[in-house]
Amino acid sequence: MAGIVTAVHGEPKVGKTWFGASGPRPVLLIDAEAGGTQYIPLRKVEWDYRNYAPPADDGTWDAAIATVRSLSDFDAVMAHQAAGWPFRSVSLDSLSELQARARREICPSGDMKMELWGKLLAQMEVVVGKLRDLTVLDDECEAVTIVCGTRMDEHGCMRPGVQGASARMLAYAVDLLLYLYLSPSQQELGAVDRLGLTAPKPHAQAGNRLGGALPDVILDPDISAIVGALKPGGLGDQT
């Protein structure tokens, strides 16, 4: 079975980074944010991808952290896959930040012209395509997660927080578009439930092409459980 490609969006501090890190171990965390992966409760190792091959899966770590600050950094990480790497899942955190960095590289003045928006879209298509292709080119890769911020459109619907046509491109490219949020009623009681929306609703963009294997709302979603639900005899009815 080919791996699953997921894009997750949601408000700040709802657990998107944790969700991205919940894939089958060992997991590669491509960190384009300001070090949010440091708080993930996993055994971690920093990967100096510019100078070294990926760390060996020797049982001493669960997640390798590759800190990226540009598209060239991202490309340098992905270039190692051709020679083989040990990761069973990969998470980019976040596409929103990587796009913002690419936009500043393209246009430091911030005055984006139409042709520059087209260039930025093409770059994001390459990023998403390279991540998506991992589930086809790498037999060991069971899951790829693309973390995004979120934004409200003019109709009051929360959508992936990437700019321009990249949001639409992303929605088409992935198998699962998940909206991650916290249960309002539970917050009032002091006990917070994390919920993942997998089907479209008027207030949030979500959806999947997984043939009904997942419920519309998942309680405390994680990638490993979703991968398990999609396997023959999996647990698709657990929420």
Coordinates of N, CA and C in Angstrom, one line a residue:
M1 N 0.8 -1.2 0.0 CA 0.0 0.0 0.0 C 0.9 1.2 0.0
A2 N 0.6 2.2 -0.9 CA 1.3 3.4 -0.9 C 1.0 4.2 0.3
G3 N 2.0 5.1 0.7 CA 1.8 5.9 1.9 C 0.7 6.9 1.7
I4 N 0.3 7.6 2.8 CA -0.7 8.6 2.8 C -0.1 10.0 2.9
V5 N -0.5 10.9 2.1 CA -0.1 12.3 2.2 C -1.2 13.1 2.8
T6 N -0.8 13.8 3.9 CA -1.8 14.6 4.6 C -1.3 16.1 4.7
A7 N -2.2 17.0 4.5 CA -2.0 18.4 4.9 C -2.9 18.7 6.1
V8 N -2.3 19.3 7.1 CA -3.1 19.7 8.3 C -3.0 21.2 8.5
H9 N -4.1 21.8 8.8 CA -4.1 23.2 9.1 C -5.0 23.5 10.3
G10 N -4.7 24.6 11.0 CA -5.5 24.9 12.2 C -4.8 26.1 12.8
E11 N -5.5 26.6 13.9 CA -5.1 27.8 14.6 C -3.8 27.5 15.3
P12 N -3.0 28.6 15.8 CA -1.8 28.4 16.5 C -2.1 27.6 17.8
K13 N -1.1 26.7 18.1 CA -1.1 26.0 19.4 C -2.2 25.0 19.6
V14 N -2.7 24.4 18.5 CA -3.7 23.4 18.6 C -3.1 22.0 18.5
G15 N -1.8 21.9 18.2 CA -1.1 20.6 18.1 C -0.7 20.2 16.7
K16 N -0.6 21.1 15.8 CA -0.2 20.7 14.4 C 1.2 20.1 14.4
T17 N 2.1 20.7 15.1 CA 3.5 20.1 15.1 C 3.5 18.7 15.7
W18 N 2.8 18.6 16.8 CA 2.8 17.2 17.4 C 2.1 16.2 16.4
F19 N 1.0 16.7 15.8 CA 0.4 15.8 14.8 C 1.4 15.3 13.7
G20 N 2.1 16.3 13.2 CA 3.1 15.9 12.1 C 4.1 15.0 12.6
A21 N 4.4 15.0 13.9 CA 5.5 14.1 14.5 C 4.9 12.8 14.9
S22 N 3.6 12.6 14.7 CA 3.0 11.3 15.2 C 3.0 10.2 14.2
G23 N 3.8 10.3 13.1 CA 3.8 9.3 12.1 C 4.7 8.1 12.6
P24 N 4.7 7.0 11.8 CA 5.5 5.8 12.1 C 7.0 6.2 12.3
R25 N 7.6 5.6 13.3 CA 9.0 5.9 13.6 C 9.9 5.0 12.8
P26 N 11.1 5.5 12.5 CA 11.6 6.9 12.8 C 11.0 7.9 11.8
V27 N 10.8 9.1 12.3 CA 10.2 10.2 11.6 C 11.2 11.3 11.3
L28 N 11.2 11.9 10.1 CA 12.0 13.0 9.8 C 11.1 14.3 9.9
L29 N 11.6 15.2 10.8 CA 10.9 16.4 11.0 C 11.7 17.6 10.3
I30 N 11.1 18.1 9.2 CA 11.8 19.2 8.5 C 11.2 20.4 9.1
D31 N 12.0 21.1 9.9 CA 11.6 22.2 10.7 C 12.0 23.6 10.0
A32 N 10.9 24.2 9.5 CA 11.1 25.5 8.9 C 10.6 26.6 9.8
E33 N 10.1 26.2 11.0 CA 9.6 27.2 12.0 C 10.8 27.6 12.9
A34 N 10.4 28.2 14.0 CA 11.5 28.7 14.9 C 11.7 27.7 16.0
G35 N 12.0 26.4 15.6 CA 12.4 25.4 16.6 C 11.2 24.8 17.4
G36 N 10.0 24.8 16.9 CA 8.9 24.2 17.6 C 9.0 22.8 17.9
T37 N 9.9 22.1 17.1 CA 10.0 20.6 17.3 C 10.8 20.3 18.6
Q38 N 11.4 21.3 19.2 CA 12.2 21.0 20.4 C 11.3 20.6 21.5
Y39 N 10.0 20.9 21.4 CA 9.0 20.5 22.5 C 8.3 19.2 22.3
I40 N 8.6 18.5 21.2 CA 8.0 17.3 20.9 C 8.6 16.2 21.8
P41 N 7.7 15.5 22.5 CA 8.2 14.5 23.5 C 8.7 13.2 22.9
L42 N 9.7 13.3 22.0 CA 10.3 12.1 21.4 C 11.8 12.2 21.6
R43 N 12.4 11.0 21.5 CA 13.9 11.0 21.5 C 14.4 11.5 20.1
K44 N 15.1 12.7 20.2 CA 15.4 13.4 19.0 C 16.9 13.4 18.7
V45 N 17.3 13.6 17.4 CA 18.6 13.8 17.0 C 18.7 14.9 16.0
E46 N 19.6 15.8 16.1 CA 19.8 16.8 15.1 C 20.5 16.2 13.9
W47 N 20.0 16.5 12.7 CA 20.7 16.0 11.5 C 21.3 17.1 10.7
D48 N 22.6 17.1 10.6 CA 23.4 18.1 9.8 C 23.4 17.6 8.4
Y49 N 22.3 17.8 7.6 CA 22.2 17.2 6.3 C 23.1 17.8 5.3
R50 N 23.7 19.0 5.5 CA 24.6 19.6 4.6 C 25.9 18.8 4.6
N51 N 26.3 18.2 5.6 CA 27.6 17.5 5.7 C 27.5 16.0 5.9
Y52 N 26.4 15.5 6.3 CA 26.3 14.1 6.7 C 25.1 13.4 6.1
A53 N 25.2 12.1 5.9 CA 24.0 11.3 5.5 C 23.0 11.2 6.7
P54 N 21.8 10.7 6.5 CA 20.9 10.6 7.6 C 21.4 9.7 8.7
P55 N 21.1 10.0 9.9 CA 21.5 9.1 11.0 C 21.0 7.7 10.9
A56 N 21.8 6.7 11.3 CA 21.4 5.3 11.2 C 20.3 5.1 12.2
D57 N 19.3 4.2 11.8 CA 18.2 3.8 12.7 C 18.8 2.8 13.7
D58 N 19.4 3.2 14.7 CA 20.1 2.3 15.7 C 19.3 2.1 17.0
G59 N 18.0 2.6 17.0 CA 17.2 2.4 18.1 C 17.4 3.4 19.3
T60 N 18.2 4.4 19.1 CA 18.5 5.4 20.1 C 17.7 6.7 19.9
W61 N 17.0 6.8 18.8 CA 16.2 8.0 18.6 C 14.9 7.7 17.8
D62 N 13.9 8.6 17.9 CA 12.6 8.4 17.2 C 12.5 9.4 16.1
A63 N 13.0 10.6 16.3 CA 12.8 11.7 15.3 C 14.1 12.4 15.0
A64 N 14.4 12.6 13.7 CA 15.5 13.3 13.3 C 15.0 14.7 12.9
I65 N 15.7 15.8 13.4 CA 15.3 17.1 13.1 C 16.3 17.7 12.0
A66 N 15.7 18.2 10.9 CA 16.4 18.9 9.9 C 15.9 20.3 9.8
T67 N 16.7 21.2 10.3 CA 16.3 22.6 10.3 C 16.6 23.3 9.0
V68 N 15.5 23.8 8.3 CA 15.7 24.5 7.0 C 15.3 25.9 7.1
R69 N 16.0 26.7 6.4 CA 15.7 28.2 6.4 C 15.5 28.7 5.0
S70 N 15.5 27.8 4.0 CA 15.4 28.3 2.6 C 15.0 27.1 1.7
L71 N 14.6 27.4 0.5 CA 14.3 26.3 -0.4 C 15.5 25.4 -0.7
S72 N 16.7 26.1 -0.8 CA 17.9 25.3 -1.1 C 18.2 24.3 0.1
D73 N 17.9 24.7 1.3 CA 18.0 23.8 2.5 C 17.1 22.6 2.3
F74 N 15.8 22.9 1.9 CA 14.8 21.9 1.7 C 15.3 20.9 0.7
D75 N 15.8 21.4 -0.4 CA 16.3 20.6 -1.5 C 17.5 19.7 -1.1
A76 N 18.3 20.3 -0.2 CA 19.5 19.5 0.3 C 19.0 18.3 1.1
V77 N 18.0 18.5 1.9 CA 17.4 17.4 2.7 C 16.9 16.4 1.8
M78 N 16.1 16.8 0.8 CA 15.4 15.8 0.0 C 16.4 15.0 -0.9
A79 N 17.6 15.7 -1.2 CA 18.5 15.0 -2.1 C 19.1 13.7 -1.5
H80 N 19.0 13.6 -0.2 CA 19.5 12.4 0.4 C 18.6 11.1 0.2
Q81 N 17.4 11.4 -0.2 CA 16.5 10.2 -0.3 C 16.9 9.3 -1.4
A82 N 17.5 9.8 -2.5 CA 17.9 8.9 -3.6 C 18.9 7.9 -3.2
A83 N 19.7 8.1 -2.2 CA 20.7 7.2 -1.7 C 20.1 6.3 -0.6
G84 N 18.8 6.5 -0.3 CA 18.2 5.7 0.8 C 18.3 6.4 2.1
W85 N 17.2 6.4 2.9 CA 17.2 6.9 4.2 C 16.3 6.1 5.1
P86 N 16.4 6.2 6.4 CA 15.7 5.2 7.3 C 14.3 5.6 7.7
F87 N 13.8 6.7 7.2 CA 12.6 7.3 7.7 C 11.3 6.6 7.2
R88 N 10.4 6.3 8.1 CA 9.1 5.7 7.8 C 8.1 6.8 7.6
S89 N 8.3 8.0 8.1 CA 7.4 9.1 7.9 C 8.2 10.4 7.9
V90 N 7.6 11.4 7.2 CA 8.2 12.7 7.1 C 7.2 13.8 7.3
S91 N 7.6 14.8 8.0 CA 6.7 16.0 8.3 C 7.4 17.3 8.0
L92 N 6.8 18.1 7.2 CA 7.3 19.5 6.9 C 6.5 20.5 7.8
D93 N 7.2 21.2 8.7 CA 6.5 22.2 9.6 C 7.2 23.5 9.5
S94 N 6.7 24.4 8.7 CA 5.4 24.3 8.0 C 5.6 24.8 6.6
L95 N 4.7 24.5 5.7 CA 4.7 25.0 4.4 C 4.4 26.5 4.4
S96 N 3.6 27.0 5.3 CA 3.3 28.4 5.4 C 4.6 29.2 5.6
E97 N 5.5 28.7 6.5 CA 6.7 29.4 6.8 C 7.7 29.3 5.6
L98 N 7.8 28.1 5.0 CA 8.7 27.9 3.9 C 8.3 28.8 2.7
Q99 N 7.0 28.9 2.5 CA 6.5 29.8 1.4 C 6.9 31.2 1.7
A100 N 6.7 31.6 3.0 CA 7.1 33.0 3.3 C 8.5 33.3 3.1
R101 N 9.4 32.3 3.4 CA 10.8 32.5 3.2 C 11.1 32.6 1.7
A102 N 10.5 31.7 0.9 CA 10.7 31.7 -0.5 C 10.2 33.1 -1.1
R103 N 9.1 33.6 -0.6 CA 8.6 34.9 -1.1 C 9.6 36.0 -0.8
R104 N 10.2 36.0 0.3 CA 11.2 37.0 0.7 C 12.4 36.9 -0.2
E105 N 12.8 35.7 -0.6 CA 13.9 35.5 -1.5 C 13.6 36.0 -2.9
I106 N 12.4 35.7 -3.4 CA 12.0 36.2 -4.7 C 11.9 37.7 -4.8
C107 N 11.3 38.3 -3.7 CA 11.0 39.7 -3.7 C 11.2 40.3 -2.4
P108 N 12.5 40.7 -2.1 CA 12.8 41.3 -0.8 C 12.0 42.5 -0.5
S109 N 11.6 43.3 -1.5 CA 10.9 44.5 -1.3 C 9.4 44.2 -0.8
G110 N 8.9 43.0 -1.1 CA 7.5 42.7 -0.8 C 6.5 43.1 -1.8
D111 N 7.0 43.8 -2.9 CA 6.1 44.2 -3.9 C 5.9 43.2 -5.0
M112 N 5.1 42.1 -4.7 CA 5.0 41.0 -5.6 C 4.2 41.3 -6.8
K113 N 4.8 41.1 -8.0 CA 4.1 41.3 -9.3 C 3.5 39.9 -9.7
M114 N 2.6 40.0 -10.7 CA 1.9 38.8 -11.1 C 2.9 37.6 -11.5
E115 N 3.9 38.0 -12.2 CA 4.8 36.9 -12.7 C 5.6 36.3 -11.5
L116 N 5.8 37.1 -10.4 CA 6.5 36.6 -9.2 C 5.5 35.6 -8.4
W117 N 4.2 35.9 -8.4 CA 3.3 35.0 -7.8 C 3.3 33.7 -8.6
G118 N 3.4 33.7 -9.9 CA 3.5 32.5 -10.7 C 4.7 31.7 -10.3
K119 N 5.9 32.4 -10.2 CA 7.1 31.7 -9.8 C 7.0 31.1 -8.4
L120 N 6.4 31.8 -7.5 CA 6.2 31.3 -6.1 C 5.4 30.0 -6.1
L121 N 4.3 30.1 -6.9 CA 3.4 28.9 -7.0 C 4.2 27.7 -7.6
A122 N 5.0 27.9 -8.6 CA 5.8 26.9 -9.2 C 6.7 26.3 -8.2
Q123 N 7.3 27.1 -7.3 CA 8.2 26.6 -6.3 C 7.5 25.7 -5.3
M124 N 6.3 26.2 -4.9 CA 5.5 25.4 -3.9 C 5.0 24.1 -4.5
E125 N 4.7 24.1 -5.8 CA 4.4 22.9 -6.5 C 5.5 21.9 -6.4
V126 N 6.7 22.3 -6.6 CA 7.9 21.5 -6.5 C 8.1 20.9 -5.1
V127 N 7.9 21.7 -4.1 CA 8.1 21.3 -2.7 C 7.0 20.2 -2.4
V128 N 5.8 20.5 -2.7 CA 4.7 19.5 -2.4 C 4.9 18.3 -3.2
G129 N 5.3 18.4 -4.5 CA 5.5 17.3 -5.3 C 6.6 16.3 -4.8
K130 N 7.7 16.9 -4.4 CA 8.8 16.1 -3.8 C 8.4 15.4 -2.6
L131 N 7.6 16.0 -1.7 CA 7.1 15.3 -0.5 C 6.1 14.2 -0.9
R132 N 5.2 14.5 -1.8 CA 4.2 13.5 -2.2 C 4.8 12.3 -2.8
D133 N 5.9 12.6 -3.6 CA 6.5 11.5 -4.4 C 7.2 10.5 -3.4
L134 N 7.5 10.9 -2.2 CA 8.2 10.0 -1.3 C 7.4 8.8 -1.0
T135 N 6.0 8.9 -1.0 CA 5.2 7.7 -0.8 C 5.2 6.8 -1.9
V136 N 5.7 7.2 -3.1 CA 5.7 6.4 -4.3 C 7.1 5.8 -4.5
L137 N 8.1 6.7 -4.3 CA 9.5 6.3 -4.6 C 10.2 5.6 -3.5
D138 N 9.7 5.7 -2.3 CA 10.3 5.1 -1.1 C 9.3 4.1 -0.5
D139 N 9.7 2.8 -0.7 CA 8.8 1.8 -0.2 C 8.6 1.8 1.3
E140 N 9.6 2.4 2.0 CA 9.5 2.4 3.5 C 8.7 3.6 4.0
C141 N 8.4 4.6 3.2 CA 7.7 5.8 3.7 C 6.2 5.6 3.7
E142 N 5.7 5.5 4.9 CA 4.2 5.2 5.1 C 3.4 6.5 5.2
A143 N 4.0 7.6 5.5 CA 3.2 8.8 5.7 C 4.0 10.1 5.5
V144 N 3.4 11.1 4.8 CA 4.0 12.4 4.7 C 3.0 13.4 5.2
T145 N 3.4 14.3 6.0 CA 2.5 15.3 6.6 C 3.0 16.7 6.3
I146 N 2.2 17.6 5.8 CA 2.5 18.9 5.4 C 1.7 19.8 6.4
V147 N 2.4 20.5 7.3 CA 1.7 21.4 8.3 C 1.6 22.8 7.7
C148 N 0.4 23.4 8.0 CA 0.1 24.7 7.5 C -0.5 25.5 8.6
G149 N -0.4 26.8 8.5 CA -1.3 27.6 9.3 C -2.7 27.6 8.8
T150 N -3.6 28.5 9.2 CA -4.9 28.5 8.7 C -5.4 30.0 8.5
R151 N -6.4 30.2 7.7 CA -6.9 31.6 7.5 C -8.4 31.5 7.2
M152 N -9.1 32.5 7.5 CA -10.5 32.6 7.3 C -10.8 33.3 6.0
D153 N -11.5 32.7 5.0 CA -11.8 33.4 3.8 C -13.0 34.3 3.9
E154 N -13.4 34.9 2.8 CA -14.5 35.9 2.9 C -15.8 35.4 3.3
H155 N -15.9 34.0 3.2 CA -17.2 33.4 3.6 C -17.2 32.8 5.0
G156 N -16.1 33.1 5.7 CA -16.0 32.6 7.1 C -15.5 31.1 7.2
C157 N -14.9 30.6 6.1 CA -14.4 29.2 6.1 C -12.9 29.2 6.3
M158 N -12.5 28.4 7.2 CA -11.1 28.3 7.5 C -10.4 27.4 6.5
R159 N -9.3 27.9 5.9 CA -8.6 27.2 4.8 C -7.1 27.2 5.1
P160 N -6.3 26.3 4.4 CA -4.9 26.3 4.6 C -4.3 27.6 4.5
G161 N -3.4 28.0 5.4 CA -2.8 29.3 5.4 C -1.6 29.4 4.6
V162 N -1.7 29.2 3.3 CA -0.7 29.5 2.3 C -1.2 30.5 1.3
Q163 N -0.3 31.2 0.7 CA -0.8 32.4 -0.1 C -1.0 32.0 -1.5
G164 N -1.9 32.8 -2.2 CA -2.2 32.7 -3.6 C -2.8 31.4 -4.0
A165 N -2.5 30.9 -5.1 CA -3.1 29.7 -5.7 C -2.5 28.4 -5.0
S166 N -1.5 28.6 -4.1 CA -0.9 27.4 -3.5 C -1.8 26.7 -2.6
A167 N -2.8 27.4 -2.0 CA -3.8 26.7 -1.1 C -4.6 25.7 -1.9
R168 N -5.1 26.1 -3.1 CA -5.9 25.3 -4.0 C -5.0 24.1 -4.5
M169 N -3.8 24.4 -4.9 CA -2.9 23.3 -5.3 C -2.7 22.3 -4.2
L170 N -2.5 22.7 -3.0 CA -2.2 21.8 -1.9 C -3.4 20.9 -1.7
A171 N -4.6 21.5 -1.7 CA -5.8 20.7 -1.4 C -6.0 19.6 -2.4
Y172 N -5.6 19.8 -3.7 CA -5.7 18.8 -4.7 C -4.6 17.7 -4.6
A173 N -3.5 18.1 -4.1 CA -2.3 17.3 -4.1 C -2.3 16.2 -3.0
V174 N -3.0 16.4 -1.9 CA -2.9 15.5 -0.8 C -4.1 14.5 -0.8
D175 N -3.9 13.4 0.0 CA -4.9 12.4 0.1 C -5.9 12.8 1.2
L176 N -5.4 13.5 2.2 CA -6.2 13.9 3.4 C -5.9 15.3 3.7
L177 N -6.9 16.2 3.7 CA -6.8 17.5 4.2 C -7.5 17.6 5.5
L178 N -6.8 17.8 6.6 CA -7.3 17.7 8.0 C -7.3 19.1 8.6
Y179 N -8.5 19.4 9.2 CA -8.6 20.7 9.9 C -8.5 20.3 11.4
L180 N -7.5 20.8 12.1 CA -7.3 20.4 13.5 C -7.8 21.6 14.4
Y181 N -8.6 21.2 15.4 CA -9.1 22.2 16.3 C -9.4 21.6 17.7
L182 N -9.7 22.5 18.6 CA -10.0 22.1 20.0 C -11.5 22.2 20.3
S183 N -12.0 21.3 21.0 CA -13.4 21.3 21.4 C -13.8 22.4 22.3
P184 N -14.6 23.4 21.8 CA -14.9 24.6 22.6 C -15.6 24.2 24.0
S185 N -16.5 23.2 24.0 CA -17.2 22.9 25.2 C -16.2 22.3 26.2
Q186 N -15.2 21.5 25.8 CA -14.2 20.9 26.7 C -13.3 22.0 27.2
Q187 N -13.0 23.0 26.4 CA -12.1 24.1 26.9 C -12.7 24.8 28.1
E188 N -14.0 25.0 28.1 CA -14.7 25.6 29.2 C -14.6 24.8 30.5
L189 N -14.5 23.5 30.3 CA -14.4 22.6 31.5 C -13.0 22.4 32.0
G190 N -12.1 22.9 31.2 CA -10.7 22.8 31.6 C -10.0 21.5 31.0
A191 N -10.8 20.7 30.3 CA -10.2 19.5 29.7 C -10.3 19.6 28.2
V192 N -9.2 19.7 27.5 CA -9.2 20.0 26.1 C -9.1 18.7 25.3
D193 N -10.1 18.6 24.3 CA -10.0 17.5 23.3 C -9.5 18.1 22.0
R194 N -8.6 17.4 21.4 CA -8.1 17.8 20.1 C -8.9 17.0 19.1
L195 N -9.5 17.7 18.1 CA -10.3 17.0 17.1 C -9.8 17.3 15.7
G196 N -10.0 16.3 14.8 CA -9.5 16.5 13.4 C -10.7 16.3 12.5
L197 N -11.0 17.3 11.7 CA -12.1 17.2 10.7 C -11.6 16.7 9.4
T198 N -12.2 15.6 8.9 CA -11.7 15.0 7.7 C -12.7 15.2 6.5
A199 N -13.8 15.8 6.7 CA -14.8 16.0 5.7 C -15.2 17.5 5.6
P200 N -15.6 18.0 4.4 CA -15.8 19.4 4.3 C -17.0 19.9 5.1
K201 N -16.9 21.1 5.7 CA -18.0 21.7 6.5 C -18.0 23.2 6.1
P202 N -19.1 23.9 6.3 CA -19.2 25.3 5.9 C -18.1 26.2 6.6
H203 N -17.7 25.8 7.8 CA -16.8 26.6 8.6 C -15.3 26.2 8.4
A204 N -15.0 25.1 7.7 CA -13.6 24.7 7.6 C -13.5 23.8 6.4
Q205 N -12.3 24.0 5.7 CA -12.0 23.2 4.5 C -11.3 21.9 5.0
A206 N -11.9 20.8 4.6 CA -11.3 19.5 4.9 C -11.8 18.5 3.9
G207 N -11.2 17.3 3.8 CA -11.7 16.3 2.9 C -10.7 15.2 2.7
N208 N -11.1 14.1 2.1 CA -10.1 13.0 1.9 C -10.7 12.2 0.7
R209 N -9.8 11.4 0.2 CA -10.1 10.4 -0.9 C -9.8 9.0 -0.5
L210 N -10.1 8.7 0.8 CA -9.7 7.4 1.4 C -10.9 6.4 1.4
G211 N -11.9 6.7 0.7 CA -13.0 5.7 0.5 C -13.8 5.4 1.7
G212 N -14.0 6.4 2.6 CA -14.8 6.1 3.8 C -14.1 5.4 4.9
A213 N -12.8 5.3 4.8 CA -12.0 4.6 5.9 C -11.9 5.4 7.2
L214 N -12.2 6.7 7.1 CA -12.1 7.5 8.3 C -13.4 8.2 8.6
P215 N -13.7 8.4 9.9 CA -14.9 9.1 10.3 C -14.8 10.6 9.9
D216 N -15.9 11.3 9.9 CA -15.8 12.8 9.6 C -15.0 13.6 10.7
V217 N -15.0 13.1 11.9 CA -14.3 13.8 13.0 C -13.5 12.7 13.8
I218 N -12.2 12.9 13.9 CA -11.4 12.0 14.7 C -11.0 12.7 16.0
L219 N -11.2 11.9 17.1 CA -10.7 12.4 18.4 C -9.3 12.2 18.6
D220 N -8.5 13.2 18.9 CA -7.1 13.2 19.2 C -6.4 12.4 18.0
P221 N -6.4 13.0 16.8 CA -5.9 12.2 15.7 C -4.4 12.2 15.7
D222 N -3.8 11.1 15.2 CA -2.4 11.0 15.0 C -2.2 10.2 13.7
I223 N -1.0 10.4 13.1 CA -0.8 9.8 11.8 C -0.6 8.3 11.8
S224 N 0.0 7.8 12.8 CA 0.2 6.4 12.9 C -1.1 5.6 13.0
A225 N -2.1 6.2 13.8 CA -3.4 5.5 13.8 C -4.1 5.6 12.5
I226 N -4.0 6.7 11.8 CA -4.6 6.8 10.5 C -4.0 5.8 9.5
V227 N -2.7 5.7 9.5 CA -2.0 4.7 8.7 C -2.5 3.3 9.0
G228 N -2.7 3.0 10.3 CA -3.2 1.7 10.7 C -4.6 1.5 10.2
A229 N -5.4 2.5 10.2 CA -6.8 2.4 9.8 C -6.9 2.1 8.3
L230 N -6.0 2.5 7.5 CA -6.0 2.2 6.1 C -5.5 0.9 5.7
K231 N -4.8 0.2 6.6 CA -4.3 -1.1 6.2 C -5.4 -2.2 6.3
P232 N -5.3 -3.3 5.6 CA -6.3 -4.3 5.6 C -6.4 -4.8 7.1
G233 N -7.7 -4.8 7.5 CA -8.0 -5.2 8.9 C -7.7 -4.1 9.9
G234 N -7.5 -2.8 9.4 CA -7.2 -1.7 10.3 C -8.4 -1.3 11.1
L235 N -8.2 -0.2 11.8 CA -9.1 0.3 12.8 C -9.8 1.5 12.4
G236 N -10.4 1.5 11.2 CA -11.0 2.7 10.7 C -12.3 3.1 11.4
D237 N -12.8 2.2 12.3 CA -14.0 2.6 13.0 C -13.7 3.2 14.4
Q238 N -12.5 3.3 14.7 CA -12.1 3.9 16.0 C -12.0 5.4 15.9
T239 N -12.6 6.1 16.8 CA -12.6 7.6 16.8 C -12.2 8.0 18.2

